Coordinates of C-alpha atoms in Angstrom, one line a residue:
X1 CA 174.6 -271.1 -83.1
X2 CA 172.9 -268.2 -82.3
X3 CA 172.8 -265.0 -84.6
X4 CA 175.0 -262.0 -84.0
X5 CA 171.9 -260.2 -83.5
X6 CA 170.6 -262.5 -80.6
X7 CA 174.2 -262.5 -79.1
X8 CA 174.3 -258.6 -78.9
X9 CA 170.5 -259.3 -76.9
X10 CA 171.8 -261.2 -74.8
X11 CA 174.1 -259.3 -73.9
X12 CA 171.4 -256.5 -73.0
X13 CA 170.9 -257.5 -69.2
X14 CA 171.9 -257.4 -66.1
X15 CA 172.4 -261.0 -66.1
X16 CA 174.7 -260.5 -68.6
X17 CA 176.4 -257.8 -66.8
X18 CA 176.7 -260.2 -63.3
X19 CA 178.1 -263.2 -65.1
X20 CA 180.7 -262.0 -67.4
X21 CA 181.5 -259.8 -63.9
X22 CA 181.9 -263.1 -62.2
X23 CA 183.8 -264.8 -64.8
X24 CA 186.2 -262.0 -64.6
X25 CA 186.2 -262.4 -60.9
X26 CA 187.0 -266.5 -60.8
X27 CA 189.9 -266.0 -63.3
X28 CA 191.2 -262.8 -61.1
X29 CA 191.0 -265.2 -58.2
X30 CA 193.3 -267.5 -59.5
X31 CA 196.0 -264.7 -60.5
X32 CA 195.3 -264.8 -64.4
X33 CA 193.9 -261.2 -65.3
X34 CA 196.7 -258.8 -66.7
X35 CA 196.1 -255.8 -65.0
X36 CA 194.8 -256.6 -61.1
X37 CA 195.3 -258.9 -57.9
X38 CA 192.4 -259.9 -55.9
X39 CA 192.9 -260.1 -51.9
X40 CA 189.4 -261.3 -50.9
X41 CA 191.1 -261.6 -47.1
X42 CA 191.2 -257.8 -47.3
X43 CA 187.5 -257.6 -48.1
X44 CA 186.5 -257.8 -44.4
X45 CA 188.3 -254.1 -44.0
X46 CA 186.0 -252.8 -47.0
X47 CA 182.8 -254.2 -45.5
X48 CA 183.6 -252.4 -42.0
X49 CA 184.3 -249.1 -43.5
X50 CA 181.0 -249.8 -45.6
X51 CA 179.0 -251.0 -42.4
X52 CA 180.7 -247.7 -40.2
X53 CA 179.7 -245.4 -43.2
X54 CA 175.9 -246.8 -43.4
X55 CA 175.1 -246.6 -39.7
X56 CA 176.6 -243.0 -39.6
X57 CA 174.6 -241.8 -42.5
X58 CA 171.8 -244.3 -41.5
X59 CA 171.9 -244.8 -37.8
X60 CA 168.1 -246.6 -37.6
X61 CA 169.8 -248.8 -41.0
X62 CA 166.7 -247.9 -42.6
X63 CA 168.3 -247.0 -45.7
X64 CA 166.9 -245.4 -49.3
X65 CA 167.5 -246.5 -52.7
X66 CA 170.9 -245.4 -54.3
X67 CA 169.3 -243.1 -56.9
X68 CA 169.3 -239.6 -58.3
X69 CA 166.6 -238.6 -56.1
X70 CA 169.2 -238.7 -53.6
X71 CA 171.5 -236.2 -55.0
X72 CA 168.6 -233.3 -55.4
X73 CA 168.3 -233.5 -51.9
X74 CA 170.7 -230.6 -51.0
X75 CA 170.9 -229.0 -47.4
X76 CA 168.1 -230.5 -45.8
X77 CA 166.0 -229.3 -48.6
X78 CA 164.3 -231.7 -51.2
X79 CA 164.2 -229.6 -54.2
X80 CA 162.2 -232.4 -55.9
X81 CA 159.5 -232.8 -53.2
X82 CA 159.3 -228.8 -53.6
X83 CA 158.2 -228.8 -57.5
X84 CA 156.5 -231.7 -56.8
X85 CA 154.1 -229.9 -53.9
X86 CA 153.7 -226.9 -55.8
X87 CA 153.5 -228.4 -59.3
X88 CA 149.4 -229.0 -60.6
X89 CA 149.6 -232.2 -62.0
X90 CA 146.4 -233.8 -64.0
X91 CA 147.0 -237.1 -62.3
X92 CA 149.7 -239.5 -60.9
X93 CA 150.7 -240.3 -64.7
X94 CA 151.5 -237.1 -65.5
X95 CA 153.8 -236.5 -62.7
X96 CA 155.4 -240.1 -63.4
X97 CA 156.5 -238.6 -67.0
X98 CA 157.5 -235.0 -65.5
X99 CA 159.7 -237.4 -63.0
X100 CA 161.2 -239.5 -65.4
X101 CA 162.3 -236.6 -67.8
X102 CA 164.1 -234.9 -64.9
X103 CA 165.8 -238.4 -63.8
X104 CA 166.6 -239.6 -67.8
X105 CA 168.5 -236.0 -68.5
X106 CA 169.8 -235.6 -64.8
X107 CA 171.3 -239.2 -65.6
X108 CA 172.6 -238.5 -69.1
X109 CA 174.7 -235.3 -67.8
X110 CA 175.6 -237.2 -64.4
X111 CA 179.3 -238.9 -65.9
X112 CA 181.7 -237.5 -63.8
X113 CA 182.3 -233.6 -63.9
X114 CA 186.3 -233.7 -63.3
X115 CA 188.0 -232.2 -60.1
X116 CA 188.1 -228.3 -61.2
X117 CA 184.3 -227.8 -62.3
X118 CA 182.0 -226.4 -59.4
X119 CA 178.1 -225.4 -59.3
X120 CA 177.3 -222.6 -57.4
X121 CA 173.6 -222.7 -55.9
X122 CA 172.0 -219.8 -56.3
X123 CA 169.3 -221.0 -53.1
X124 CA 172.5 -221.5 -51.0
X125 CA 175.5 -219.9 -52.5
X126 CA 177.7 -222.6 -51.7
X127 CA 179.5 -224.1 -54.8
X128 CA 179.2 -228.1 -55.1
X129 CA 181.3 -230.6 -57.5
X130 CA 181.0 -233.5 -58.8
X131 CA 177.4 -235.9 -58.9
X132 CA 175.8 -233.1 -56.5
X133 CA 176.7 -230.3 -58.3
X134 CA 175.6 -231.7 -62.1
X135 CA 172.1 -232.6 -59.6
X136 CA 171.6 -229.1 -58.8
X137 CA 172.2 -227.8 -62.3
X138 CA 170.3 -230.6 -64.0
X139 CA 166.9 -229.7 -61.5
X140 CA 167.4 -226.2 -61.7
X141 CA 167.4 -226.4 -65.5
X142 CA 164.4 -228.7 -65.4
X143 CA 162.6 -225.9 -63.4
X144 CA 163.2 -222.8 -65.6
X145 CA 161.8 -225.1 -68.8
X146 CA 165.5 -225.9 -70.4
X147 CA 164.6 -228.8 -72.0
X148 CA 160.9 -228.0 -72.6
X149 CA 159.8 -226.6 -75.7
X150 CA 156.4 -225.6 -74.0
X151 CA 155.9 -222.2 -72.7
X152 CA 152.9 -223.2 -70.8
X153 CA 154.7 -226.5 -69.4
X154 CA 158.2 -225.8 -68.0
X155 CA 158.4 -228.7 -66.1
X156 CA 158.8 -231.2 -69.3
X157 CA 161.7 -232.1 -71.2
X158 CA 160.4 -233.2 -75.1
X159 CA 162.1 -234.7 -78.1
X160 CA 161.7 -231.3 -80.1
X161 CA 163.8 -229.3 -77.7
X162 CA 166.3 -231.6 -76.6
X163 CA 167.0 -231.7 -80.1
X164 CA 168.2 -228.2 -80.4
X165 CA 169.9 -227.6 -77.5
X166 CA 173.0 -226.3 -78.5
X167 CA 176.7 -226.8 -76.7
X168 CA 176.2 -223.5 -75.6
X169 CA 173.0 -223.9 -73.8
X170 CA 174.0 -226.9 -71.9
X171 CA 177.4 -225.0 -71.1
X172 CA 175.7 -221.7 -69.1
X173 CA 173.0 -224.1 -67.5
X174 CA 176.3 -226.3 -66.3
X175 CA 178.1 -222.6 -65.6
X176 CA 180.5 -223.6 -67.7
X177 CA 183.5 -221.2 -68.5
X178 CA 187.1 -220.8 -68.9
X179 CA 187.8 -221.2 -65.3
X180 CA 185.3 -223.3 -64.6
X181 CA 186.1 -226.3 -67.4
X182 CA 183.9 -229.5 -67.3
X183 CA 185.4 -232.8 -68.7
X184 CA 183.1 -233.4 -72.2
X185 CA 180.8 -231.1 -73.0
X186 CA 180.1 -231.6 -75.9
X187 CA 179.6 -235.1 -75.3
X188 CA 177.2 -234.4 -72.7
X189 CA 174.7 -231.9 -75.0
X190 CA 175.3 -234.3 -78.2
X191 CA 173.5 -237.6 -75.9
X192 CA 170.7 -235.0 -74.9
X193 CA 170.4 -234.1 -79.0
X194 CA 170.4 -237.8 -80.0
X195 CA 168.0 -238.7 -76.9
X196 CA 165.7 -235.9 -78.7
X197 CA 166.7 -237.7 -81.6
X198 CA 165.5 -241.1 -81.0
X199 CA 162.5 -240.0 -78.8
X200 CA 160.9 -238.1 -81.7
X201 CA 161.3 -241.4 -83.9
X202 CA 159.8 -243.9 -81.1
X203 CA 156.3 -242.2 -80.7
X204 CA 155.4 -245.9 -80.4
X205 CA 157.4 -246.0 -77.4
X206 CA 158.1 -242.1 -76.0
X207 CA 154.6 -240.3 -77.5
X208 CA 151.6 -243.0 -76.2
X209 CA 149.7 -240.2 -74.1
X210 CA 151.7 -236.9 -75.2
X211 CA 154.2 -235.7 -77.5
X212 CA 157.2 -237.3 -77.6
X213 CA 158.9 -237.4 -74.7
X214 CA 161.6 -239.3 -72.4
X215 CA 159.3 -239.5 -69.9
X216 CA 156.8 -240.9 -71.9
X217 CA 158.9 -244.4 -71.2
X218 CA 156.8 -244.4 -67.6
X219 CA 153.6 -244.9 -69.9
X220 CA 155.4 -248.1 -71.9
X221 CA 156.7 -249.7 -68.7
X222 CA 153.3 -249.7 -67.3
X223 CA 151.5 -250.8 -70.3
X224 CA 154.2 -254.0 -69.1
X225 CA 153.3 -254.5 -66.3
X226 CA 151.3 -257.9 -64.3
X227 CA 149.6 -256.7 -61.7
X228 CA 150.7 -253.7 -61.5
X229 CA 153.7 -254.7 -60.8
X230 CA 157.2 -254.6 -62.9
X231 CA 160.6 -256.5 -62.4
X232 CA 163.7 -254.2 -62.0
X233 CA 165.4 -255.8 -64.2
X234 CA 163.2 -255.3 -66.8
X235 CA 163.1 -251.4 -66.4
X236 CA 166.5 -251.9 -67.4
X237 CA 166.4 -254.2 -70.4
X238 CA 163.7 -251.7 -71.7
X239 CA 166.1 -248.7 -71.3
X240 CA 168.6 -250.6 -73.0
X241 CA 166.5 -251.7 -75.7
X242 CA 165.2 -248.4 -76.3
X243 CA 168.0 -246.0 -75.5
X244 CA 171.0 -248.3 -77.4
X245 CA 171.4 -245.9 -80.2
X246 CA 172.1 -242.8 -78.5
X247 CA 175.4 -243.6 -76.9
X248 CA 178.7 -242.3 -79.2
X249 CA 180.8 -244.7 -81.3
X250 CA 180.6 -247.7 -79.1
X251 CA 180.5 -251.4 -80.1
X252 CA 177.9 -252.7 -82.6
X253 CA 177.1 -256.7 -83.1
X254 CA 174.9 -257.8 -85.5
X255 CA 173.6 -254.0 -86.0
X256 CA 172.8 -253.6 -82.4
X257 CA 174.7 -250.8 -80.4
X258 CA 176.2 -252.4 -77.3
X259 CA 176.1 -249.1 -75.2
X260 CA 178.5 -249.9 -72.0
X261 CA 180.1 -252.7 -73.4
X262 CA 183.8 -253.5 -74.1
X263 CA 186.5 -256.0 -75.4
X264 CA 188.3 -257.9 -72.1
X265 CA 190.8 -260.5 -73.8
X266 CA 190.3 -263.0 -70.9
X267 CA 186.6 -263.4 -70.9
X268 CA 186.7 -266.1 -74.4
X269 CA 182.9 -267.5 -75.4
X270 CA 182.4 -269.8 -78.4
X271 CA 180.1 -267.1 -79.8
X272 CA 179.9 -264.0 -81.2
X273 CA 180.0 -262.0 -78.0
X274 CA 183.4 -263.2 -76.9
X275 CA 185.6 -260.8 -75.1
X276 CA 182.8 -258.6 -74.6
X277 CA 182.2 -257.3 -71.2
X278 CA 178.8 -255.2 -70.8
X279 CA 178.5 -252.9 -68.1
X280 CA 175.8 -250.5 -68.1
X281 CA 176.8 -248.0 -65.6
X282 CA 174.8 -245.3 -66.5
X283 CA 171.4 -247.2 -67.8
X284 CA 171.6 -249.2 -64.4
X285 CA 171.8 -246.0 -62.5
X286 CA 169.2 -245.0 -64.4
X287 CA 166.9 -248.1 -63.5
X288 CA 167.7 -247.2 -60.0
X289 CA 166.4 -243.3 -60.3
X290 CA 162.9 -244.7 -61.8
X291 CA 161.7 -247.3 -59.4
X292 CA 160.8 -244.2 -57.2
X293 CA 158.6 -242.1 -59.5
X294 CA 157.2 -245.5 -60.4
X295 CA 156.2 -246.1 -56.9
X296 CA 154.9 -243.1 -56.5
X297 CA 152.5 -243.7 -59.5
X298 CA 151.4 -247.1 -57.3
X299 CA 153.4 -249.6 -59.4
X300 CA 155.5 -251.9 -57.3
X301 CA 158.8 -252.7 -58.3
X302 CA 160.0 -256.3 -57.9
X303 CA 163.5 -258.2 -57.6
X304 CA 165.3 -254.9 -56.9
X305 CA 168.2 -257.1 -56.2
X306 CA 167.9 -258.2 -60.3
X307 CA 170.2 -255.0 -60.7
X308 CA 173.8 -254.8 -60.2
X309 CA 176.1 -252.7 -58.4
X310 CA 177.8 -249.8 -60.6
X311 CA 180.7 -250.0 -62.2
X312 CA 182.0 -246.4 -61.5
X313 CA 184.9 -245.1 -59.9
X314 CA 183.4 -244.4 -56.2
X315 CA 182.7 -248.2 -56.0
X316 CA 186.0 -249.5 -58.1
X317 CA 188.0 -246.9 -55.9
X318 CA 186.9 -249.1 -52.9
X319 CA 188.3 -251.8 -53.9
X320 CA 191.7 -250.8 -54.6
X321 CA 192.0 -248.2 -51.3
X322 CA 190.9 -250.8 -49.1
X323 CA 193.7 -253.1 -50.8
X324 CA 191.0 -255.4 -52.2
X325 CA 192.2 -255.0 -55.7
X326 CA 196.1 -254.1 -56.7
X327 CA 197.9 -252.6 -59.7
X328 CA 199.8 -255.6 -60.8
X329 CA 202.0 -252.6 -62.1
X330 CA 202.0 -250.0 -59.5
X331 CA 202.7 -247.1 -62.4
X332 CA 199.7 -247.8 -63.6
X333 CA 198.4 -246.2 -60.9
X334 CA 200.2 -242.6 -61.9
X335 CA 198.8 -243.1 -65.7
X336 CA 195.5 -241.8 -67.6
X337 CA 193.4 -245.0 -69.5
X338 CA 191.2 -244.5 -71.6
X339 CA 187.8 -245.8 -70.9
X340 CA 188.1 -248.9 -73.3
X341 CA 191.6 -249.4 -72.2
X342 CA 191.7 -253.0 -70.7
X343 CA 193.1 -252.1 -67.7
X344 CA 189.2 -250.2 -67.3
X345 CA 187.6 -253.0 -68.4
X346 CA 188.8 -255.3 -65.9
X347 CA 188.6 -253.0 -63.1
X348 CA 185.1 -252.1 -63.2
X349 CA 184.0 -255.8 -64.1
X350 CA 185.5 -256.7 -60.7
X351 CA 183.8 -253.7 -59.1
X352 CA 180.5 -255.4 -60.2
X353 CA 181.9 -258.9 -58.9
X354 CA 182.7 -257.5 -55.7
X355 CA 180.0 -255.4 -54.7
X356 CA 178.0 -258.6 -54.5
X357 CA 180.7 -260.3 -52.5
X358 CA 180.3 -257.3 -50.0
X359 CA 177.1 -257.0 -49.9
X360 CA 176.4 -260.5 -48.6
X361 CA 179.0 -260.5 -45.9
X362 CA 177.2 -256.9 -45.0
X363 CA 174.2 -258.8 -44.8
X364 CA 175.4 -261.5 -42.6
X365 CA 177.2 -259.0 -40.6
X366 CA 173.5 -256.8 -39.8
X367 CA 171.5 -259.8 -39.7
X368 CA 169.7 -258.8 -43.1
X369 CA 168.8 -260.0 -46.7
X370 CA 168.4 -259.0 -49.8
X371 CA 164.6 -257.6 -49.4
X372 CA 165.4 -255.7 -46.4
X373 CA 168.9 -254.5 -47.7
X374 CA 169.0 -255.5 -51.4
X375 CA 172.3 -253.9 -53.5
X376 CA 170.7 -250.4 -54.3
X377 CA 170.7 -249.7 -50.5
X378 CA 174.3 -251.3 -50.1
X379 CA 175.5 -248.8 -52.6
X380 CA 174.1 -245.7 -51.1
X381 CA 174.5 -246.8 -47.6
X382 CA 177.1 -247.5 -48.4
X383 CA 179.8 -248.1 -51.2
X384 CA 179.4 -244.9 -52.9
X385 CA 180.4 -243.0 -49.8
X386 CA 183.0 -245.4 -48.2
X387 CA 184.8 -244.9 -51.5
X388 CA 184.6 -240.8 -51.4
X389 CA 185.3 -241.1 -47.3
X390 CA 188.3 -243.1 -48.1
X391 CA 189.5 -241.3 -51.5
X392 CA 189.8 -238.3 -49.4
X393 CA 191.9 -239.7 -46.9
X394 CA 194.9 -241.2 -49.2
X395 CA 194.5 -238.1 -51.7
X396 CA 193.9 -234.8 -50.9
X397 CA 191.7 -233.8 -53.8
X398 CA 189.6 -237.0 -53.3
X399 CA 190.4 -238.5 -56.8
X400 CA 190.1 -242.0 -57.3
X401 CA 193.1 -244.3 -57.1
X402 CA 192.5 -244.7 -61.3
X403 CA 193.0 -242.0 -63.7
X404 CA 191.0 -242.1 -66.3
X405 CA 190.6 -240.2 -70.1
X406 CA 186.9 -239.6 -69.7
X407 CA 184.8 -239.1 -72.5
X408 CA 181.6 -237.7 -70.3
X409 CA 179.2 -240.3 -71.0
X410 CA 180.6 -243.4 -68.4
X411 CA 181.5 -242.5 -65.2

């Protein structure tokens, strides 16, 4: 038998994160998980809804890559593409690093913002919520230096300052105030400290052509790559590899922090890692936001489709809106879970399950495949917004069909 150690590796992939999803799927199918029904005949009325919102958004179906590039993209401006054109880098490294700090933080403070806090743009003066809103404040803090401890080099973020941001800091750069609450704060600028954290102490990793730095990852994943190439999936299992110790109080096996990863009491294994469902939300969406600025360093990026879908509440909303999935207690429905309740767990483990269901009937149904529309163009095509689109129209404040007692570092 394996070591606890190499159980909690394993458990470190988005293969992991597929099967255990699928496992949870095959017993849901045959009526045996606690919380949820599955009604696959309903899936046809999610894939419509998914195909209607993809050619409005996307009328040529030439669709990008669900990422956080997307999201600073805010009334026909790309505020990206406007640093980028007036920003002097040295060469195409050095605006790969500058790129991947800006996604890594955006990322981190990108888990769900609650329905009261707003952003007000000072460009536009139109206040935005949610993802958008946390994209705007995260770029416009990037710009004025925030996170760089440089005075010569705003457009950085480096271990040594993202270890002393303070509460405070993070709070006016979110426009955080009484009126304007935002669900965990705290937790939000204590992942940016322990990012700085665990940067400083990888220069191995984070410091190989600068100071320490997040994006000095983009220096490491090329260093990997054949070809100049690089797998998707392994820009993943390298941020969790590397990033594992900065998430709060979450499972440990063997010594190694299991990040995204929770206890399911259906999915039994002989080993060490039974009941353990991994999940990886927010490192997966991360994978997503770098293929981009590693493309635009002239690395290709290979097996996109090696991914997963996201396990957040956009996607899992679909599900149960388009009557996919159902509370096998409809009161559930009215109460808060926490984020480890099981209840969770299951949910978004389906979410996963399903997205890959979808996305091949979506396929079959425009005559595509996975290169031409692999799952990060399903989900911004797509999944994300069929689950907003149809949020909206059975609540009026666009919540999702689950409540749930968010920490601020999962969805």
């Amino acid at each position: 038998m394996k070591s606890d150690t190499a159980a909690a590796f394993s458990l470190l992939s988005a293969q992991a994160v597929r099967e255990r999803a699928h496992r949870m799927l095959a017993i849901g199918l045959e009526d045996k998980l606690p919380h949820f029904r599955v009604d696959l005949r309903r899936l046809d009325e999610a894939v419509d809804l998914v195909v209607n919102t993809t050619r409005q958004n996307y009328p040529s179906l030439v669709v990008p890559f669900h990422s956080r590039w997307r999201h600073f993209v805010f009334d026909g401006e790309d505020r990206w593409a406007a640093i980028d054109k007036n920003a002097n880098w040295r060469d195409r490294a050095a605006q790969a690093r500058a790129a991947f700090d800006l996604a890594i933080v955006s990322v981190l403070l990108d888990a769900g913002a609650g329905p009261q806090w707003l952003y007000c743009d000072a460009a536009t003066g139109r206040s935005v919520g949610r993802s958008e809103g946390l994209a705007l404040a995260s770029i416009d803090m990037f710009s004025r230096g925030i996170f760089s401890s440089e005075p010569d080099d705003l457009l950085r973020a480096d271990a040594e300052r993202l270890m002393r941001l303070s509460d405070r800091t993070v709070g006016d750069g979110l426009q955080v105030s009484s009126p304007n609450k935002i669900i965990g704060l705290s937790s939000r600028a204590d992942l940016l400290r322990h990012l700085g954290a665990l940067v400083a102490a990888k220069p191995d990793i984070f410091g190989r052509e600068d100071n320490p730095r997040p994006g000095g990852l983009f220096d490491h994943l090329a260093a990997l790559t054949g070809k100049n190439e690089i797998a998707a999936a392994t820009i993943l299992s390298e941020l969790l590899h590397h990033f594992g110790p900065i998430w709060p109080s979450r499972l440990t096996l063997g010594g190694v922090p299991l990040g995204d990863c929770w206890r399911h009491p259906s999915l039994r294994t002989a080993d060490a890692t039974s009941e353990l469902v991994p999940l990886h939300k927010l490192s997966q969406w991360l994978a997503y936001s770098l293929i981009e600025p590693l493309q635009w360093a002239g690395i290709s990026v290979s097996e996109i489709d090696g991914l997963t879908g996201l396990a957040e509440y956009r996607n899992g909303g679909l599900f149960i809106d388009t009557g996919v999935l159902a509370f096998r207690d409809p009161a559930d429905a009215a109460r808060y879970h926490d984020i480890a309740a099981t209840l969770i767990v299951e949910w978004r483990a389906l979410t996963v399950a399903l997205l890959d269901r979808l996305a091949d009937v979506m396929r079959r149904c425009l005559k595509m495949d996975e290169r031409s529309l692999p799952l990060a163009k399903v989900l911004e095509g797509g999944t994300w917004a069929a689950g907003r689109i149809v949020a909206r129209k059975l609540r009026s404040d666009g919540s999702p069909p689950v409540k749930v007692a968010s920490d601020g570092t999962v969805f």
